[in-house]
XYZ file of C-alpha atoms in Angstrom:
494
model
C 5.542 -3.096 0.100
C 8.624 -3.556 -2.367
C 8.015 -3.495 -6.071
C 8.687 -6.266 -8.325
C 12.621 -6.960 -8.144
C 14.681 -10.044 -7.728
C 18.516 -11.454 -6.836
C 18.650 -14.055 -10.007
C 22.267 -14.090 -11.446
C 22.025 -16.501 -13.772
C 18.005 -17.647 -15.170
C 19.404 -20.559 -16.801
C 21.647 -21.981 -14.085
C 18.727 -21.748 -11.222
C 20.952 -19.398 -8.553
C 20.480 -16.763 -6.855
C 23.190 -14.084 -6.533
C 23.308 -9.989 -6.931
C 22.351 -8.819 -10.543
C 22.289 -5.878 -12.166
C 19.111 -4.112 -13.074
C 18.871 -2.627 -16.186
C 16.504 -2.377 -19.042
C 15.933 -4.954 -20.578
C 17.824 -7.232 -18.285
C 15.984 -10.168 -16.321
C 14.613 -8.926 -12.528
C 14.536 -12.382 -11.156
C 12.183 -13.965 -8.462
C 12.648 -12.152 -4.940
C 9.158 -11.714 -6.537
C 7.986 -13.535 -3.289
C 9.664 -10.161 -1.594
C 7.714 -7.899 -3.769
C 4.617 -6.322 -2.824
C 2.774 -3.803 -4.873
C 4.050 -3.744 -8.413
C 4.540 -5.832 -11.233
C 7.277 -5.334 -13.925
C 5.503 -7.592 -16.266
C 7.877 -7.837 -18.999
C 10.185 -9.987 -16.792
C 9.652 -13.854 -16.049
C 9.589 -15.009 -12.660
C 11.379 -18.089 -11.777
C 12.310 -19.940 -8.615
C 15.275 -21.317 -7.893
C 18.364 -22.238 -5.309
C 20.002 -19.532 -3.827
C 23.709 -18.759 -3.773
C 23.755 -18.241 0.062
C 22.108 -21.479 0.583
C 18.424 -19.688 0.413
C 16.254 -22.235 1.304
C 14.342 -23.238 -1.897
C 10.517 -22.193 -1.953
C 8.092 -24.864 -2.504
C 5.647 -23.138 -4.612
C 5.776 -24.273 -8.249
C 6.369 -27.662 -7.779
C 4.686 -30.663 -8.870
C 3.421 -31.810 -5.447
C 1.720 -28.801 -5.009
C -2.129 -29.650 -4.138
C -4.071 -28.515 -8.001
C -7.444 -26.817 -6.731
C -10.740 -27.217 -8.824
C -11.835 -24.411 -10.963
C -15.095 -23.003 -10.080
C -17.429 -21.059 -12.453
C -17.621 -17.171 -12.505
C -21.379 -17.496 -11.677
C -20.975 -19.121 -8.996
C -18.316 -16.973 -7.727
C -21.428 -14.159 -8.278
C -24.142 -16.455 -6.005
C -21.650 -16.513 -3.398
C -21.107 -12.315 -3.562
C -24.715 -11.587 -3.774
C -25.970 -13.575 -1.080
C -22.834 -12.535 1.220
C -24.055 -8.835 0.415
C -27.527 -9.289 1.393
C -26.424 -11.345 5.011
C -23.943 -8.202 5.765
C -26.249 -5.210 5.290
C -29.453 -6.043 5.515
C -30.705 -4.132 8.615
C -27.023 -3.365 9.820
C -24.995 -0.473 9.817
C -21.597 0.649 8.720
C -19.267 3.485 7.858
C -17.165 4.418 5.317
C -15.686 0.650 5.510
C -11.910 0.152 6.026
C -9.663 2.066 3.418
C -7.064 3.202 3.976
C -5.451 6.772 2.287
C -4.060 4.838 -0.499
C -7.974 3.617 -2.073
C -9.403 5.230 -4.906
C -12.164 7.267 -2.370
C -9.583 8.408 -0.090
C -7.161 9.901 -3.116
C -10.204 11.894 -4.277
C -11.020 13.392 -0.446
C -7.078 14.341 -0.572
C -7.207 16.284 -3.549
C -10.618 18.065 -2.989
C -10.971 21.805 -1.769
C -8.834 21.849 1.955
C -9.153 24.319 5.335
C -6.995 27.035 5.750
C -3.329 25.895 5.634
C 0.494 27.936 6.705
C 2.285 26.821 3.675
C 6.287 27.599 3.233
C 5.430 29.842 0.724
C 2.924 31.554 -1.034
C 2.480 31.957 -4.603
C -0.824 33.394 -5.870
C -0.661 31.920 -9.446
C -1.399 28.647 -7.484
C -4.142 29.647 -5.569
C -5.670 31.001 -8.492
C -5.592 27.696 -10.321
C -6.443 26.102 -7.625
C -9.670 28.493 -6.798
C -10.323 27.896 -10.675
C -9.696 24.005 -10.467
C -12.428 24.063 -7.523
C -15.363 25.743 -9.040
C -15.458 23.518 -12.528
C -15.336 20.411 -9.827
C -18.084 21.921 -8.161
C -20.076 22.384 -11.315
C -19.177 19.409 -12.380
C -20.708 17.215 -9.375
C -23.483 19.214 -9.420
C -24.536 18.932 -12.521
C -22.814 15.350 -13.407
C -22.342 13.717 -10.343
C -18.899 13.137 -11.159
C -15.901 14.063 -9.235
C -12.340 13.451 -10.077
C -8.983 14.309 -8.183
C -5.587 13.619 -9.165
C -1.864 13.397 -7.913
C 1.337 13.433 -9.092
C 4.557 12.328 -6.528
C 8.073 11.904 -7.527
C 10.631 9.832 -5.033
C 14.834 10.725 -4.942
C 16.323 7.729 -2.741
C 20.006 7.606 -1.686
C 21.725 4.770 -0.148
C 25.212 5.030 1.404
C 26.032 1.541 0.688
C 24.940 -0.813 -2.079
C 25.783 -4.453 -2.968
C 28.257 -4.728 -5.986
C 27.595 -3.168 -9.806
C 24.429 -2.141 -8.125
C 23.694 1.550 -7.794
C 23.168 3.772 -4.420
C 20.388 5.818 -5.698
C 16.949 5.735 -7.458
C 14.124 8.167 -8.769
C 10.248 7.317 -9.816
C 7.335 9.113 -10.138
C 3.194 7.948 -9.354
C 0.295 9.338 -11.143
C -3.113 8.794 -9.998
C -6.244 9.906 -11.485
C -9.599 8.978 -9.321
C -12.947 9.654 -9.597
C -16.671 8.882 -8.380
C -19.991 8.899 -10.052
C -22.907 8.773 -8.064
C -25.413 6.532 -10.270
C -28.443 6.309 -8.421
C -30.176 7.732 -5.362
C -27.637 10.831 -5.798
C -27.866 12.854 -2.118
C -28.924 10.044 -0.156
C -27.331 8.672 2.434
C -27.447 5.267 0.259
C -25.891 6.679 -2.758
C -24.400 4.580 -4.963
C -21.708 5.363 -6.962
C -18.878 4.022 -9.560
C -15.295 4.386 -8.139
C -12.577 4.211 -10.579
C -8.590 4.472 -10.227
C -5.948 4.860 -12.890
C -2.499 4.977 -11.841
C 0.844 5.415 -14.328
C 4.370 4.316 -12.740
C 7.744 4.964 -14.131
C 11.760 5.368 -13.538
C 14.347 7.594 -15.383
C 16.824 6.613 -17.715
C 19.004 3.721 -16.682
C 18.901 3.565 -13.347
C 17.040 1.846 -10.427
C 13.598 2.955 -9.161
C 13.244 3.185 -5.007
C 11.051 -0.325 -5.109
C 14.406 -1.896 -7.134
C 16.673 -0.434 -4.839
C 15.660 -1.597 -1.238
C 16.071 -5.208 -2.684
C 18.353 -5.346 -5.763
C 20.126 -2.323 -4.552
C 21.444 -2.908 -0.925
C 19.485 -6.399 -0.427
C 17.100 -4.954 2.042
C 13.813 -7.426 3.004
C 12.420 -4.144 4.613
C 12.651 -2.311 1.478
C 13.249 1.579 1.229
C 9.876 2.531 -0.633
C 6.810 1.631 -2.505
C 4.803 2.308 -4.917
C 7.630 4.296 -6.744
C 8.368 1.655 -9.390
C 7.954 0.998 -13.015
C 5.100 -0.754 -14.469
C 4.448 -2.427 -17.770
C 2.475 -0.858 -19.215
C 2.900 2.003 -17.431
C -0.544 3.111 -17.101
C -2.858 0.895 -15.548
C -6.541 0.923 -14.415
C -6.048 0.051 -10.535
C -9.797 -0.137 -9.962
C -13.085 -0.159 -10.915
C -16.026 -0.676 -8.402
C -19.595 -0.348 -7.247
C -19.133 1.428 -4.083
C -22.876 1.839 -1.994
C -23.514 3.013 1.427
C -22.773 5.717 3.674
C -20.912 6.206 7.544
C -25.127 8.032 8.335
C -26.698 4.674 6.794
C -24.682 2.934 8.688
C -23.219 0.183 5.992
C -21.613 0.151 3.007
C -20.024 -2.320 0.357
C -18.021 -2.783 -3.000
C -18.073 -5.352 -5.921
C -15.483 -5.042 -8.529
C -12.040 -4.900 -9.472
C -10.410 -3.691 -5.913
C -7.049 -3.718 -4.177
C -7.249 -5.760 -1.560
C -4.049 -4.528 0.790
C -5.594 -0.885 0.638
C -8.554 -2.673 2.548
C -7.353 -4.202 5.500
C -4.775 -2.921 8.333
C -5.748 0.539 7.536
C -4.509 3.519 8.973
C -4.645 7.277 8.364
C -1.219 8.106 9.345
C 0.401 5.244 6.976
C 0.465 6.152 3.469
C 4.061 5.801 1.268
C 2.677 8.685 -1.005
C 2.781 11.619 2.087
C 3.692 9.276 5.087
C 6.189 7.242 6.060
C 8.335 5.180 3.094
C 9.981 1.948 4.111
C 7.483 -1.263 3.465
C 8.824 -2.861 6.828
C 7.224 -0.044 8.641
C 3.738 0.739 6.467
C 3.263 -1.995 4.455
C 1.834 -5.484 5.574
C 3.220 -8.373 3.503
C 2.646 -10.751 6.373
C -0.579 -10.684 4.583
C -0.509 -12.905 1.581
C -2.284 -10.349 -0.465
C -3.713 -10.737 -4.019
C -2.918 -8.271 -6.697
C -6.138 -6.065 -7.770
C -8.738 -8.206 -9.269
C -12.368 -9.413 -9.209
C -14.023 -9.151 -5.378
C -16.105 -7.584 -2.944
C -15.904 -6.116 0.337
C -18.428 -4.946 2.543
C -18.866 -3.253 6.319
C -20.319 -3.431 9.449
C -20.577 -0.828 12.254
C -22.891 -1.975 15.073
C -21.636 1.577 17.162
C -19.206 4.106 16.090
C -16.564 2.935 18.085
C -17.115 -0.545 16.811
C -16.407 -1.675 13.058
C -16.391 -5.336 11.221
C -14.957 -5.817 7.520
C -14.985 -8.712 4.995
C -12.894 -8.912 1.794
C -13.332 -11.636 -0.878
C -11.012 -11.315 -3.934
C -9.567 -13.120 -6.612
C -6.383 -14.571 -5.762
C -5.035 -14.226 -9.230
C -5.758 -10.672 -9.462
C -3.619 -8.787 -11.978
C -4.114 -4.843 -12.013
C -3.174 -5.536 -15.754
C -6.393 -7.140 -16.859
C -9.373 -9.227 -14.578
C -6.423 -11.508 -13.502
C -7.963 -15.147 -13.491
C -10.948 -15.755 -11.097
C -12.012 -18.984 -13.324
C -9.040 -20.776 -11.505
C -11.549 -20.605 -8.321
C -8.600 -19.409 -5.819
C -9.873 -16.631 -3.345
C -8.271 -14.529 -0.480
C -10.519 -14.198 2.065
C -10.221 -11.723 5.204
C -12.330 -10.467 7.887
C -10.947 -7.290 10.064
C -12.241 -6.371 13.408
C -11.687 -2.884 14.756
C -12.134 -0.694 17.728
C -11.389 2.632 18.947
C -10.147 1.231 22.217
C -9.494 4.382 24.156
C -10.673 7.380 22.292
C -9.246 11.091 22.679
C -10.928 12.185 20.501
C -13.711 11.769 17.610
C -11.224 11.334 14.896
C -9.682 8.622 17.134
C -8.232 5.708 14.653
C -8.782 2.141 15.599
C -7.068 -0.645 16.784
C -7.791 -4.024 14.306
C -7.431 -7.433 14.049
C -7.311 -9.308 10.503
C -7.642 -12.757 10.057
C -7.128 -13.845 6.447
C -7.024 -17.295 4.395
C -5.642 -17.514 0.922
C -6.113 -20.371 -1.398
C -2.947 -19.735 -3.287
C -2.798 -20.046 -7.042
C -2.936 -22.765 -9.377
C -0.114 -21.411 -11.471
C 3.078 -19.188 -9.065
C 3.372 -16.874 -11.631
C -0.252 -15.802 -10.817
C 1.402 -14.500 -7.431
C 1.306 -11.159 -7.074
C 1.768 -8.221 -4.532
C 2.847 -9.831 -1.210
C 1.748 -13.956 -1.606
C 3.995 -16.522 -2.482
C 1.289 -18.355 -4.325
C 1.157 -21.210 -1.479
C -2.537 -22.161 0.218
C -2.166 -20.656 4.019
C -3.414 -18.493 6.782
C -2.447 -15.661 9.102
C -3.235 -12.805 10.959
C -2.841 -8.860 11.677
C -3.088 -6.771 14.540
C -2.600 -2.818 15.085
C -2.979 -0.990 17.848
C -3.669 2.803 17.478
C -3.766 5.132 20.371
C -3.716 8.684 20.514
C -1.172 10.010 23.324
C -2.626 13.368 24.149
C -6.244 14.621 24.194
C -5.561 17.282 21.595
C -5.246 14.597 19.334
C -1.968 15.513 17.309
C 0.320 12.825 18.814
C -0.230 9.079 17.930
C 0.845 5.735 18.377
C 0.987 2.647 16.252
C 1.863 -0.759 16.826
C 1.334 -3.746 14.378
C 2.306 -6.996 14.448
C 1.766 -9.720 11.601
C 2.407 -13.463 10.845
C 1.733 -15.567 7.953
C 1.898 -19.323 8.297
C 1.847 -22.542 5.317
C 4.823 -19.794 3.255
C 1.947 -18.240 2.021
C 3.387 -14.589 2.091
C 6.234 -13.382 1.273
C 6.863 -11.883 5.266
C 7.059 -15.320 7.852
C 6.489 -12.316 10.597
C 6.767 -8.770 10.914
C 6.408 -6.154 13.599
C 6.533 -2.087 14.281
C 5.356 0.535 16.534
C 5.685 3.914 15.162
C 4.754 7.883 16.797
C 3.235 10.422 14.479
C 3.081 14.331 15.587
C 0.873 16.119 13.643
C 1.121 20.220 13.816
C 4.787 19.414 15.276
C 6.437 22.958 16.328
C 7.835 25.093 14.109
C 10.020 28.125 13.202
C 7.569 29.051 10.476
C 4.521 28.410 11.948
C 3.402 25.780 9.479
C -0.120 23.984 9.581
C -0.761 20.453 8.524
C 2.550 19.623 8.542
C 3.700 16.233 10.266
C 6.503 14.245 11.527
C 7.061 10.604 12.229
C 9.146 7.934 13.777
C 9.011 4.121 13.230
C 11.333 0.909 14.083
C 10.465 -2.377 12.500
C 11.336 -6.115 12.172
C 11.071 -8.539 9.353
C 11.688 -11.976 8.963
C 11.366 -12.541 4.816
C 10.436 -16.667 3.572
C 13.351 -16.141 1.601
C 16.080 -15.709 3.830
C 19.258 -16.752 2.465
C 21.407 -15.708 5.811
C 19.455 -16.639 8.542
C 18.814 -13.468 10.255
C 15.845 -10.754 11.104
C 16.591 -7.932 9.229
C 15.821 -4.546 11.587
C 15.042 -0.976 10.631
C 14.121 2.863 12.053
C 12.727 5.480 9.855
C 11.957 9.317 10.151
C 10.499 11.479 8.073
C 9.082 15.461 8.038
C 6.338 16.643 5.575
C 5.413 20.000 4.988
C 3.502 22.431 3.001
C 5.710 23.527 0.709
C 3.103 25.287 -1.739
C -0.727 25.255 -1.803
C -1.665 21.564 -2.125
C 2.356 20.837 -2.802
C 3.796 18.484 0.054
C 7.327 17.971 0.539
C 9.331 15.473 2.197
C 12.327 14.892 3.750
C 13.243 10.843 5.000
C 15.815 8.713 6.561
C 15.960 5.188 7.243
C 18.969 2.888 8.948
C 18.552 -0.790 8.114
C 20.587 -3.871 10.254
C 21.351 -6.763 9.147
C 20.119 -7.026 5.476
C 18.785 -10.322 4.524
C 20.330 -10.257 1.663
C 23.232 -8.531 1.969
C 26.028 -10.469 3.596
C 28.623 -7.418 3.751
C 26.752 -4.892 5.026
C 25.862 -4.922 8.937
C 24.218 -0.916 8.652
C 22.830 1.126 5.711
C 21.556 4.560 5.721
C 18.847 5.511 3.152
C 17.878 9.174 2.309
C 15.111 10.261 1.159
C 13.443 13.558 -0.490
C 9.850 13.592 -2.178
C 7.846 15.895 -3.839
C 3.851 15.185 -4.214
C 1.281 17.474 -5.503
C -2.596 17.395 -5.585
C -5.380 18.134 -7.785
C-alpha cells in the first residue's frame, strides 16, 4: 500500500497534472491511491484531472450525512459482540499478519540456529546479552519488547518529468507486550503496544512518493517507507486476551485494521516482497488505525473465523474521530484447504462494509471516504510436502468507489531455504505478477506488474534484500509503456 502522495499541479486551479515533491511543497490528492501513511502537513483536495480523470464523488454536497452515534454506545455494541464470539468457543492466535504489533515482537525474539553470510562475534555477543535482560525482564515484569530498524534504496529507470528516479526511507518500530492478569495461563491477557517513526533524506522522494509521484505507478514500488508527520507515531495500543490452546482470542483498542485481514506469513513489505499491487490489499477500503475491536474463532485447527470493527476515521495520529459514528466492518473466513504440513497457511475470504466518512479528509490508508462494500479472497497452498515452496493467489474488488483499488489480483511463489552457493538458512526468494485497476484512472487502462526479490542473512538478525519490479502500462503515466524498479534493503532486529 502506497504512502500518502498525489498528481495536483496546481491546488488553486482544481487539475491534476505531474508535480514535484519537495519539502514543503503541496502532495496533492492521489490520496485515494495511498494506503498506509499519512503526510499530514499537506491538504488533500479533489479535483479534475488533466488526462480527463474522472472526478471522484466523495466530498460533495450530495453525499448522504450519517448520524453521529455516542462513544458509549459504540462500547455496548463491543462488549456484547465480545461476549457472543468467545463465550464457549475457541480460537487461535486470530488473523495478523507479520506486520501487527505481536508478530514484530515474535520476529525480533531469540531465533534457531541460522547460516548467515557472515559471522561477526561482536554481534552475537550483543545479541546473547540483548536476550538474557529480555528474559529477566518477562520474568520478572511481564514485559517484553522487540524492535526493528529497515532502510529502503529504490531506483527507477524511468520517471515522469522534474520528478526523480530514486528514493530512500527508513521504518522504526518499537513493540512490546505486558501480560496484566492471569500471567502463564493460557487466557493471559496482556497490553500490546506499537510505536513506529518514518522518515526520508534530504530533498528527495521516499519509495511510497516515488511509485506514484515518481513514475505514476497505481501499483506502487513500496510501502511503509515514507515520511510521517510527526514522525513518530504510536501505531497501537490494545487489550489483546486469549490464546491458540484456549482456543479464542480478541482485541479492543486502537488497532490497524489492514494488518488484520488477508493475512499471510510470506507477505510482509519490511522482509518480503515490496510492490503494494502484489502485498498490499487496497481493494479493501481500509480505515487508518483507530478505536475497534477484533476478535477470533477457531471451531478446528484447520478452520478459523475473524471479525473486525473499527473506526472509520481512524488516524494513527490521535483516536481519529469515532463520535462521527462511521465504522468498517469485516468478517474473514479461513481454511487450510489442503495441508502439507502443520505450518500450512490458509486460504480466506473477507467480506467487508465501510460506512465512509462524514468529512473525505477523514479518509485514510486505502478508502476513498465513500459508503460501500467488497470482498477478498486468497488462496494459499503449499506445493511440496517439505513445506518450503508456496503459492498465493488473491483476488479483491471494492464496489460504491469506496477504495481506492476498483479490483485487483496476484498469484505469487515463495521458496523458502532456496539453494545456495553458501549454504544459507532462512533465506527466501519470491516471485509475484499483479493487476490493478485504481478509481482514479485518468487513462483508461489496467496497470500490470511482476516482482522478484532474494533475502538473506546477511549478519545475525541482519536481513538483506535485493528487488526488482517491471510495471506496464502506468495509470498515470501516459509516456511510459515499461518501467523497471530496483530495489536494495537493509532491516535489522532487536
Amino acid at each position: 500500500m502506497i504512502e500518502e502522495a498525489d498528481f495536483l499541479a496546481d491546488k488553486d486551479k482544481n487539475a491534476y497534472g505531474p508535480c514535484r515533491m519537495r519539502s514543503g511543497l503541496f502532495i496533492p490528492p492521489l490520496r485515494k491511491l495511498i494506503m498506509h501513511s499519512r503526510f499530514h502537513s499537506h491538504e488533500i483536495a479533489s479535483s479534475e484531472s488533466a488526462f480527463d480523470m474522472r472526478k471522484p464523488t466523495i466530498g460533495t454536497d450530495d453525499a448522504p450525512q450519517k448520524i453521529p452515534s455516542s462513544q458509549s454506545s459504540l462500547f455496548v455494541s463491543v462488549i456484547a459482540t465480545l461476549f457472543a464470539i468467545t463465550a464457549g468457543t475457541a480460537t487461535a492466535n486470530s488473523f495478523a499478519s507479520p506486520r501487527d504489533s505481536t508478530k514484530r515482537i515474535e520476529a525480533t525474539q531469540p531465533r534457531t540456529e541460522t547460516k548467515n553470510f557472515f559471522t561477526w562475534g561482536a554481534l552475537e555477543n550483543f545479541y546473547e546479552g540483548l536476550d538474557a535482560r529480555r528474559a529477566e525482564t518477562f520474568k520478572s515484569t511481564g514485559l517484553k519488547v522487540g524492535a526493528f530498524h529497515s532502510t529502503l534504496f529504490q531506483y527507477a529507470t524511468r520517471s515522469l518529468p522534474d520528478q526523480d528516479k530514486y528514493g530512500v526511507a527508513t521504518i522504526t518500530g518499537l513493540y512490546g507486550t505486558w501480560d496484566a492478569v492471569e500471567i502463564g495461563d493460557a487466557s493471559a491477557g496482556q497490553i500490546s503496544f506499537g510505536l513506529e517513526a518514518r522518515w526520508g533524506y534530504g530533498n528527495t522522494l521516499t519509495p511510497s512518493e516515488l511509485g506514484i509521484a515518481g513514475i505514476g505507478s497505481a501499483i506502487g514500488t513500496a510501502d511503509p517507507y515514507g515520511a510521517t508527520t510527526p514522525t513518530l507515531v504510536l501505531r497501537e495500543l490494545f487489550w489483546r486476551q486469549g490464546s491458540e490452546e484456549k482456543g479464542w482470542n480478541y482485541r479492543i483498542g486502537k488497532i490497524t485494521p489492514d494488518r488484520l485481514l488477508t493475512a499471510s506469513d510470506y507477505i510482509d513489505p519490511v522482509s518480503l516482497g515490496l510492490p503494494v499491487g502484489s502485498q498490499g490489499a487496497s481493494a479493501i477500503a481500509f480505515p487508518d488505525s483507530g478505536l475497534g475491536f477484533a476478535a477470533g474463532w477457531f471451531p478446528s485447527k484447520r478452520y478459523r473465523v475473524g471479525i473486525v470493527v473499527s473506526d472509520a476515521a481512524g488516524d494513527r495520529t490521535d483516536l481519529g474521530d469515532v463520535g462521527q459514528g462511521n465504522f468498517f466492518k469485516g468478517i474473514e473466513f479461513q481454511a487450510q484447504l489442503f495441508p502439507l504440513t502443520e505450518k500450512a497457511g490458509y486460504s480466506s475470504l473477507a467480506i467487508w462494509h465501510t460506512d465512509g466518512t462524514d468529512d473525505p479528509s477523514d479518509a485514510l490508508d486505502s478508502s476513498t471516504g465513500e459508503d460501500g462494500w467488497g470482498f477478498f479472497a486468497k488462496y494459499e497452498q503449499e506445493l511440496t510436502r517439505d513445506g518450503k515452496n508456496i503459492f498465493i493467489a488473491r483476488y479483491g474488488k471494492s464496489y460504491d468507489d469506496a477504495a481506492v483499488y476498483k479490483e485487483q489480483g496476484s498469484i505469487r511463489y515463495v521458496r523458502i531455504d532456496p539453494p545456495d552457493p553458501f549454504g544459507l538458512s532462512d533465506d527466501r526468494f519470491g516471485i509475484a505478477a499483479s493487476f490493478v485497476d485504481p478509481l482514479l484512472n485518468p487513462l483508461d487502462r489496467d496497470e500490470w506488474g511482476i516482482d522478484a526479490f532474494y533475502r538473506f542473512n546477511l549478519f545475525e538478525r541482519v536481513e538483506a534484500s535485493f528487488g526488482y519490479q517491471a510495471i506496464f502500462d502506468p495509470s498515470f503515466n501516459p509516456d511510459d509503456d515499461t518501467i523497471s524498479v530496483f530495489s536494495f534493503r537493509i532491516s535489522q532486529f532487536f
